Amino acid sequence: MKLKSRRGSAGDEESAGADAVGSLIAPLTPRKDCWWSSALLKAITVLLVLVTGVLIGFAASANISRCYFYTPSSSSSSSSSSDHHRHLQVGGDGDDSNSNSNSKTQQTQQETQGGSSPSPPSFMDFVHPGSPWGHTMSDEELFWRASMVPRVEEYPYQRVPKVAFLFLTRGPLPFARLWERFFRGHNGLYSVYVHALPNYVLNVSASSPFHGRQIPSQEVSWGSITLVDAEKRLLANALLDHSNQRFVLVSESCVPVYNFPTVYEYLVNSAHSFVESYNIDVPQCAGRYNPRMAPDVMEDQWRKGSEWFELSRDLALDIVADKRYHAVFRQHCTPSCYPDEHYIPTYLHLTHGARNANRTITWVDWSRGGPHPARYGKGSVTTEFIQAIRNNGTLCDYNGKPTNVCYLFARKFAPSALGTLINLTTTLLDF
């Protein structure tokens, strides 16, 4: 309405100006030598009116544009704040032009209102994304984001390799106090990630290494592909931190049998990953192969192993990025097949056999038979028992040389064993 009224006035002025010129020259007798002066005056008058109208129109349009872009909007401000928070949570991975537009809009609004602009994510926010809790990425988005690999080999910052401890649990961590002692004094050399049931909140103190380390999770069913999905989810969240070099999967019933410096040096200096992988002709192994997996997975390529793995960063990246074999297992490895015991051993045998030690570093006792290993409580845990796990007569290879240090962790322990294990930290366990 404002534009139309101004243009209307310009038109009236043009008409009035023409009538005024006509009234002045009408009584005069036209002269041949000045008729062109009258025409020129009219043309100049019309031109001035038109230019004035155009300038007024541009001024009105610019005023409207400024109002549109600068007017504070609670919804857009909230959206921008949410996007900025998500930007930091995932380590600098923004959304797209919408996120950038919202951030710029919020910054412009704050500058216009005299406020300070938000600090942009730093480079270290990208390489060390902080707490994994709260990001809104789906599995597909998370796996894509985590599988990114730098092409430049040299790191542009002082990088200290860390060991990522991936806790797969349904709820409480009964040995959290033991692990807290294990981690104590070694900040910067480890990171912790916890996958629990979606509605479970881990109750620990703010000083605990488990505080804020739960990842966004989903329901998990024993014997199904959802266990593999949880493992990949843990790996993907840990891969967002570019300092994580080794990745250990542990359960809520798992405990360390050596102190942190021993475990750290053993893993960081290893040339291999530690994933048990074998094939024997028994119903619990070869008997679980589904011929429908061919030609992606042939019968002689089928492998089984302990679920509790340890991986280098390169192998963890490939497992998170894999869609081909994961889809085959999702479709053809039904619950009686137990994908968590077969997917990673088979995948590594097919793709990275030479880089895998083909053994586990987590001790467990299957001697009693049945679908679950033996469980040890307070009465069973003694100094001699832990010593027997450490030195059980087994020899294994480490970087091409034989060693009797084959197991760094052990399971399965009952919560009642916590007190005895805590007492052993000051003597045998040495932490």
Coordinates of C-alpha atoms in Angstrom, one line a residue:
M1 CA 0.0 0.0 0.0
K2 CA 2.9 2.3 0.7
L3 CA 4.4 1.8 -2.7
K4 CA 1.2 2.3 -4.5
S5 CA 0.4 5.6 -2.7
R6 CA 3.9 7.0 -3.5
R7 CA 3.6 6.0 -7.1
G8 CA 0.1 7.6 -7.3
S9 CA 1.5 10.9 -6.0
A10 CA 4.3 10.8 -8.6
G11 CA 1.7 10.4 -11.3
D12 CA -0.4 13.3 -9.9
E13 CA 2.7 15.5 -9.8
E14 CA 3.5 14.7 -13.4
S15 CA 0.0 15.7 -14.5
A16 CA 0.0 18.9 -12.4
G17 CA 3.4 19.8 -13.8
A18 CA 2.3 19.4 -17.4
D19 CA -0.9 21.5 -16.8
A20 CA 1.1 24.3 -15.1
V21 CA 3.5 24.5 -18.1
G22 CA 0.6 24.6 -20.5
S23 CA -1.1 27.4 -18.6
L24 CA 2.0 29.5 -18.7
I25 CA 2.7 29.3 -22.5
A26 CA -0.9 29.1 -23.8
P27 CA -1.6 32.9 -23.9
L28 CA 1.7 33.5 -25.6
T29 CA 2.0 33.6 -29.4
P30 CA 4.2 30.7 -30.4
R31 CA 7.5 31.6 -32.0
K32 CA 9.3 29.4 -34.4
D33 CA 12.7 29.8 -32.7
C34 CA 11.5 28.7 -29.2
W35 CA 9.0 25.9 -29.8
W36 CA 11.7 23.4 -29.0
S37 CA 12.4 25.0 -25.6
S38 CA 8.9 24.2 -24.5
A39 CA 9.2 20.5 -25.6
L40 CA 12.5 20.2 -23.9
L41 CA 11.2 21.6 -20.6
K42 CA 8.3 19.1 -20.7
A43 CA 10.7 16.2 -21.3
I44 CA 13.0 17.2 -18.5
T45 CA 10.0 17.6 -16.1
V46 CA 8.7 14.1 -17.0
L47 CA 12.1 12.6 -16.6
L48 CA 12.7 14.1 -13.2
V49 CA 9.3 12.8 -12.0
L50 CA 10.0 9.3 -13.2
V51 CA 13.5 9.2 -11.6
T52 CA 12.0 10.5 -8.3
G53 CA 9.4 7.7 -8.4
V54 CA 11.9 5.0 -9.0
L55 CA 14.2 6.2 -6.2
I56 CA 11.2 6.2 -3.8
G57 CA 10.3 2.7 -4.8
F58 CA 13.8 1.4 -4.2
A59 CA 14.0 3.0 -0.8
A60 CA 10.7 1.5 0.2
S61 CA 11.7 -2.0 -1.0
A62 CA 15.1 -1.8 0.8
N63 CA 13.3 -0.8 4.0
I64 CA 11.0 -3.8 3.7
S65 CA 14.0 -6.2 3.1
R66 CA 15.8 -4.9 6.2
C67 CA 12.7 -5.5 8.3
Y68 CA 12.3 -9.0 6.9
F69 CA 15.9 -10.1 7.6
Y70 CA 16.5 -8.2 10.9
T71 CA 13.3 -8.7 12.7
P72 CA 13.9 -11.1 15.7
S73 CA 12.1 -14.4 15.4
S74 CA 11.9 -16.7 18.4
S75 CA 11.4 -19.8 16.3
S76 CA 14.4 -19.1 14.0
S77 CA 16.5 -18.2 17.0
S78 CA 15.6 -21.4 18.7
S79 CA 16.3 -23.4 15.6
S80 CA 19.6 -21.8 15.1
S81 CA 20.6 -22.4 18.7
S82 CA 19.6 -26.1 18.4
D83 CA 21.6 -26.4 15.2
H84 CA 24.7 -24.8 16.8
H85 CA 24.4 -27.2 19.8
R86 CA 24.1 -30.2 17.5
H87 CA 27.1 -28.8 15.5
L88 CA 29.3 -29.0 18.5
Q89 CA 28.0 -32.4 19.7
V90 CA 29.0 -34.2 16.5
G91 CA 32.4 -32.6 16.3
G92 CA 31.9 -29.8 13.7
D93 CA 29.7 -31.7 11.3
G94 CA 27.0 -29.2 10.4
D95 CA 23.7 -29.9 8.6
D96 CA 23.7 -28.0 5.3
S97 CA 22.7 -24.5 3.9
N98 CA 19.7 -24.4 6.3
S99 CA 22.0 -24.7 9.3
N100 CA 24.4 -22.1 8.0
S101 CA 21.6 -19.8 7.1
N102 CA 20.1 -20.1 10.6
S103 CA 23.5 -19.5 12.2
K104 CA 24.1 -16.4 10.1
T105 CA 20.6 -15.1 10.8
Q106 CA 21.1 -15.5 14.6
Q107 CA 24.5 -13.8 14.4
T108 CA 23.1 -10.8 12.5
Q109 CA 20.2 -10.5 14.9
Q110 CA 22.6 -10.4 17.9
E111 CA 24.8 -7.9 16.3
T112 CA 21.8 -5.7 15.4
Q113 CA 20.5 -5.9 19.0
G114 CA 24.0 -5.1 20.4
G115 CA 24.8 -8.6 21.6
S116 CA 27.9 -10.6 21.0
S117 CA 27.9 -13.3 18.2
P118 CA 28.3 -17.0 19.1
S119 CA 31.7 -18.5 19.0
P120 CA 32.1 -20.8 16.0
P121 CA 33.2 -24.4 16.6
S122 CA 37.0 -24.7 16.8
F123 CA 39.2 -27.2 15.1
M124 CA 39.5 -29.2 18.3
D125 CA 35.7 -29.4 18.6
F126 CA 36.0 -31.5 15.4
V127 CA 38.8 -33.8 16.5
H128 CA 37.6 -34.1 20.1
P129 CA 33.8 -33.9 20.0
G130 CA 33.4 -34.3 23.7
S131 CA 30.5 -36.1 25.4
P132 CA 28.7 -38.5 23.0
W133 CA 25.3 -38.0 24.8
G134 CA 22.6 -36.0 23.0
H135 CA 23.5 -36.0 19.3
T136 CA 20.5 -36.6 17.0
M137 CA 22.1 -38.6 14.2
S138 CA 20.5 -41.7 13.0
D139 CA 22.6 -44.9 12.6
E140 CA 22.9 -44.2 8.9
E141 CA 24.1 -40.6 9.5
L142 CA 26.4 -41.7 12.3
F143 CA 28.1 -44.4 10.3
W144 CA 28.6 -42.1 7.4
R145 CA 30.0 -39.4 9.6
A146 CA 32.3 -41.8 11.5
S147 CA 33.7 -43.5 8.4
M148 CA 35.3 -40.3 7.1
V149 CA 39.1 -40.7 6.7
P150 CA 41.6 -37.8 6.3
R151 CA 43.8 -38.0 3.2
V152 CA 46.6 -36.1 4.9
E153 CA 48.7 -38.5 7.0
E154 CA 50.3 -36.0 9.3
Y155 CA 48.1 -34.7 12.1
P156 CA 48.0 -30.9 12.4
Y157 CA 47.9 -31.1 16.2
Q158 CA 49.7 -33.0 19.0
R159 CA 47.9 -36.3 18.9
V160 CA 48.2 -38.8 21.7
P161 CA 46.7 -42.2 20.9
K162 CA 43.9 -43.3 23.2
V163 CA 42.2 -46.6 23.9
A164 CA 38.4 -46.5 23.6
F165 CA 36.6 -48.8 26.1
L166 CA 33.2 -49.7 24.7
F167 CA 30.8 -51.0 27.4
L168 CA 27.9 -53.0 26.1
T169 CA 25.3 -53.4 28.9
R170 CA 21.6 -53.5 29.5
G171 CA 21.7 -51.3 32.5
P172 CA 24.0 -50.9 35.6
L173 CA 27.7 -51.4 35.6
P174 CA 28.3 -53.4 38.8
F175 CA 32.1 -53.0 38.4
A176 CA 32.2 -49.3 37.7
R177 CA 34.2 -48.7 41.0
L178 CA 36.8 -51.2 39.8
W179 CA 37.1 -49.6 36.4
E180 CA 37.3 -46.1 37.9
R181 CA 40.4 -47.3 39.9
F182 CA 41.8 -48.8 36.7
F183 CA 41.4 -45.5 34.8
R184 CA 42.6 -43.2 37.7
G185 CA 45.6 -41.1 36.9
H186 CA 45.5 -41.8 33.1
N187 CA 43.4 -39.0 31.7
G188 CA 44.1 -38.3 28.1
L189 CA 45.0 -41.9 27.3
Y190 CA 41.5 -43.5 27.3
S191 CA 37.9 -42.7 26.5
V192 CA 34.7 -44.5 27.6
Y193 CA 31.5 -45.2 25.7
V194 CA 28.4 -46.9 27.2
H195 CA 25.6 -48.5 25.2
A196 CA 22.6 -49.3 27.5
L197 CA 18.9 -49.7 27.0
P198 CA 17.4 -46.4 25.6
N199 CA 15.5 -45.6 28.8
Y200 CA 18.3 -46.3 31.2
V201 CA 20.3 -43.5 32.8
L202 CA 23.7 -44.4 34.3
N203 CA 23.9 -43.0 37.8
V204 CA 27.5 -42.0 38.6
S205 CA 29.2 -39.1 40.1
A206 CA 30.3 -36.1 38.0
S207 CA 33.9 -37.1 38.6
S208 CA 33.5 -40.6 37.2
P209 CA 35.0 -41.5 33.8
F210 CA 31.5 -42.9 33.0
H211 CA 29.8 -39.6 33.6
G212 CA 28.1 -38.3 30.3
R213 CA 29.5 -41.2 28.3
Q214 CA 26.3 -43.0 27.4
I215 CA 25.7 -42.9 23.6
P216 CA 22.2 -42.6 22.0
S217 CA 21.1 -46.3 21.9
Q218 CA 18.4 -48.6 20.7
E219 CA 16.8 -51.8 21.9
V220 CA 19.0 -54.9 21.7
S221 CA 17.9 -58.5 21.7
W222 CA 20.2 -61.4 22.5
G223 CA 21.0 -63.6 19.5
S224 CA 19.9 -61.0 16.9
I225 CA 21.5 -58.6 14.5
T226 CA 20.7 -55.8 16.9
L227 CA 23.7 -56.8 19.0
V228 CA 25.9 -56.2 15.9
D229 CA 24.1 -52.9 15.4
A230 CA 24.9 -51.9 19.0
E231 CA 28.6 -52.8 18.5
K232 CA 28.8 -50.7 15.3
R233 CA 27.1 -47.9 17.1
L234 CA 29.7 -47.9 19.9
L235 CA 32.5 -48.0 17.3
A236 CA 31.0 -45.2 15.3
N237 CA 30.7 -42.9 18.3
A238 CA 34.2 -43.6 19.4
L239 CA 35.6 -43.0 15.9
L240 CA 34.3 -39.4 16.1
D241 CA 37.2 -38.8 18.4
H242 CA 40.2 -38.8 16.1
S243 CA 42.6 -39.6 19.0
N244 CA 41.0 -43.0 19.6
Q245 CA 43.4 -45.6 18.1
R246 CA 42.3 -48.9 19.7
F247 CA 38.8 -50.1 20.5
V248 CA 38.0 -52.7 23.1
L249 CA 34.5 -54.2 23.6
V250 CA 33.7 -55.2 27.1
S251 CA 30.6 -56.2 29.0
E252 CA 29.2 -55.2 32.4
S253 CA 30.6 -58.5 33.8
C254 CA 34.1 -58.0 32.4
V255 CA 37.1 -56.9 34.5
P256 CA 40.7 -56.0 33.8
V257 CA 43.4 -58.5 35.0
Y258 CA 46.3 -56.1 34.5
N259 CA 46.8 -52.4 35.3
F260 CA 46.2 -49.6 32.8
P261 CA 49.8 -49.0 31.7
T262 CA 50.2 -52.7 30.8
V263 CA 47.0 -52.8 28.9
Y264 CA 47.7 -49.5 27.1
E265 CA 51.2 -50.4 26.0
Y266 CA 50.0 -53.9 24.9
L267 CA 47.3 -52.5 22.7
V268 CA 48.8 -49.3 21.3
N269 CA 52.0 -51.1 20.3
S270 CA 50.3 -54.1 18.7
A271 CA 50.6 -54.6 14.9
H272 CA 47.4 -56.7 14.9
S273 CA 43.8 -56.6 16.1
F274 CA 42.5 -59.2 18.4
V275 CA 39.4 -61.0 17.1
E276 CA 38.9 -64.7 17.5
S277 CA 38.1 -66.3 14.2
Y278 CA 37.9 -70.0 13.4
N279 CA 35.8 -72.6 11.6
I280 CA 35.2 -76.1 12.9
D281 CA 32.8 -78.7 11.7
V282 CA 30.3 -78.7 14.7
P283 CA 26.7 -77.5 14.8
Q284 CA 27.6 -74.4 16.9
C285 CA 30.0 -73.2 14.2
A286 CA 29.9 -74.6 10.6
G287 CA 26.4 -75.8 11.3
R288 CA 25.1 -72.2 11.5
Y289 CA 26.1 -71.3 7.9
N290 CA 23.2 -70.5 5.6
P291 CA 23.8 -71.4 2.0
R292 CA 21.7 -68.4 1.0
M293 CA 24.6 -66.2 2.0
A294 CA 26.5 -67.2 -1.2
P295 CA 28.1 -65.8 -3.2
D296 CA 28.9 -63.0 -0.8
V297 CA 29.9 -65.5 1.9
M298 CA 30.9 -69.0 0.9
E299 CA 30.8 -72.0 3.3
D300 CA 34.6 -72.2 3.5
Q301 CA 34.7 -68.5 4.4
W302 CA 32.4 -68.8 7.3
R303 CA 33.9 -68.0 10.7
K304 CA 33.0 -67.9 14.4
G305 CA 34.6 -66.2 17.4
S306 CA 34.1 -64.4 20.7
E307 CA 31.9 -61.4 20.6
W308 CA 34.4 -59.5 22.8
F309 CA 36.9 -57.9 20.3
E310 CA 39.7 -55.5 20.2
L311 CA 40.3 -53.5 16.9
S312 CA 42.7 -51.0 15.4
R313 CA 41.2 -47.8 14.1
D314 CA 41.6 -48.9 10.4
L315 CA 39.6 -52.1 11.0
A316 CA 37.0 -50.3 13.1
L317 CA 36.5 -47.8 10.3
D318 CA 35.9 -50.6 7.7
I319 CA 33.4 -52.4 10.0
V320 CA 31.4 -49.3 10.5
A321 CA 31.4 -48.5 6.8
D322 CA 30.5 -52.0 5.7
K323 CA 27.0 -52.4 4.3
R324 CA 27.4 -55.3 1.9
Y325 CA 28.1 -58.1 4.4
H326 CA 26.1 -56.5 7.2
A327 CA 23.0 -56.7 4.9
V328 CA 23.7 -60.4 4.1
F329 CA 23.9 -61.2 7.9
R330 CA 20.8 -59.2 8.6
Q331 CA 18.8 -61.1 6.0
H332 CA 20.2 -64.6 6.4
C333 CA 21.7 -65.0 9.9
T334 CA 18.6 -65.6 11.9
P335 CA 18.6 -65.8 15.8
S336 CA 19.8 -69.4 15.9
C337 CA 22.8 -68.2 13.9
Y338 CA 23.9 -65.6 16.5
P339 CA 25.3 -62.8 14.3
D340 CA 27.4 -61.3 17.1
E341 CA 29.6 -64.4 17.1
H342 CA 30.0 -64.6 13.3
Y343 CA 29.7 -61.2 11.5
I344 CA 33.0 -59.6 12.6
P345 CA 35.1 -62.8 12.5
T346 CA 33.8 -63.6 9.0
Y347 CA 34.1 -60.0 7.7
L348 CA 37.7 -59.7 8.9
H349 CA 38.6 -63.2 7.5
L350 CA 37.3 -62.0 4.1
T351 CA 38.9 -58.6 4.1
H352 CA 41.7 -58.2 6.7
G353 CA 42.8 -61.7 7.6
A354 CA 46.6 -60.9 7.8
R355 CA 45.9 -58.0 10.1
N356 CA 44.1 -60.0 12.7
A357 CA 45.8 -62.1 15.4
N358 CA 42.9 -64.6 15.3
R359 CA 42.6 -64.7 19.1
T360 CA 40.7 -62.8 21.9
I361 CA 42.3 -61.0 24.8
T362 CA 39.3 -61.6 27.0
W363 CA 39.4 -64.8 29.0
V364 CA 36.2 -66.8 29.6
D365 CA 35.4 -70.3 30.9
W366 CA 33.3 -72.4 28.6
S367 CA 34.2 -75.7 30.3
R368 CA 30.9 -76.2 31.9
G369 CA 29.0 -76.3 28.6
G370 CA 25.7 -74.6 27.8
P371 CA 24.8 -71.4 26.0
H372 CA 26.5 -69.2 28.6
P373 CA 30.0 -69.3 30.1
A374 CA 30.8 -70.0 33.8
R375 CA 30.1 -67.1 36.2
Y376 CA 32.4 -66.4 39.2
G377 CA 31.3 -64.7 42.4
K378 CA 32.8 -63.7 45.7
G379 CA 33.8 -67.2 46.8
S380 CA 35.6 -68.0 43.6
V381 CA 37.7 -64.8 43.2
T382 CA 41.1 -65.1 44.9
T383 CA 44.7 -64.1 44.2
E384 CA 45.4 -67.6 42.8
F385 CA 42.4 -67.4 40.5
I386 CA 43.5 -64.1 38.9
Q387 CA 47.1 -65.5 38.7
A388 CA 45.7 -68.6 36.9
I389 CA 43.9 -66.4 34.3
R390 CA 47.1 -64.4 33.7
N391 CA 49.4 -67.5 33.4
N392 CA 47.2 -70.4 32.4
G393 CA 49.9 -72.2 30.4
T394 CA 48.7 -70.7 27.1
L395 CA 51.3 -69.3 24.7
C396 CA 50.3 -66.8 22.0
D397 CA 52.0 -64.6 19.4
Y398 CA 52.4 -60.9 20.0
N399 CA 54.0 -59.0 17.1
G400 CA 55.4 -62.2 15.7
K401 CA 57.0 -63.3 19.0
P402 CA 55.6 -65.9 21.6
T403 CA 54.4 -64.6 24.9
N404 CA 52.4 -65.9 27.9
V405 CA 50.6 -62.6 28.3
C406 CA 47.5 -63.5 26.2
Y407 CA 44.5 -62.2 28.3
L408 CA 44.1 -58.6 29.5
F409 CA 40.5 -58.9 30.6
A410 CA 38.3 -61.7 32.0
R411 CA 34.6 -62.5 32.3
K412 CA 32.1 -63.5 33.6
F413 CA 32.0 -62.1 37.1
A414 CA 29.0 -61.7 39.5
P415 CA 28.5 -58.3 41.3
S416 CA 29.4 -60.1 44.6
A417 CA 33.0 -60.3 43.4
L418 CA 33.4 -56.5 43.5
G419 CA 34.7 -56.2 47.1
T420 CA 37.4 -58.9 46.6
L421 CA 38.5 -57.4 43.3
I422 CA 38.8 -54.0 44.9
N423 CA 41.0 -55.4 47.6
L424 CA 43.3 -57.0 44.9
T425 CA 43.8 -53.6 43.3
T426 CA 46.4 -52.6 45.9
T427 CA 48.3 -55.9 45.6
L428 CA 48.1 -58.2 42.6
L429 CA 46.3 -55.9 40.2
D430 CA 48.4 -52.9 41.1
F431 CA 45.9 -50.1 40.5

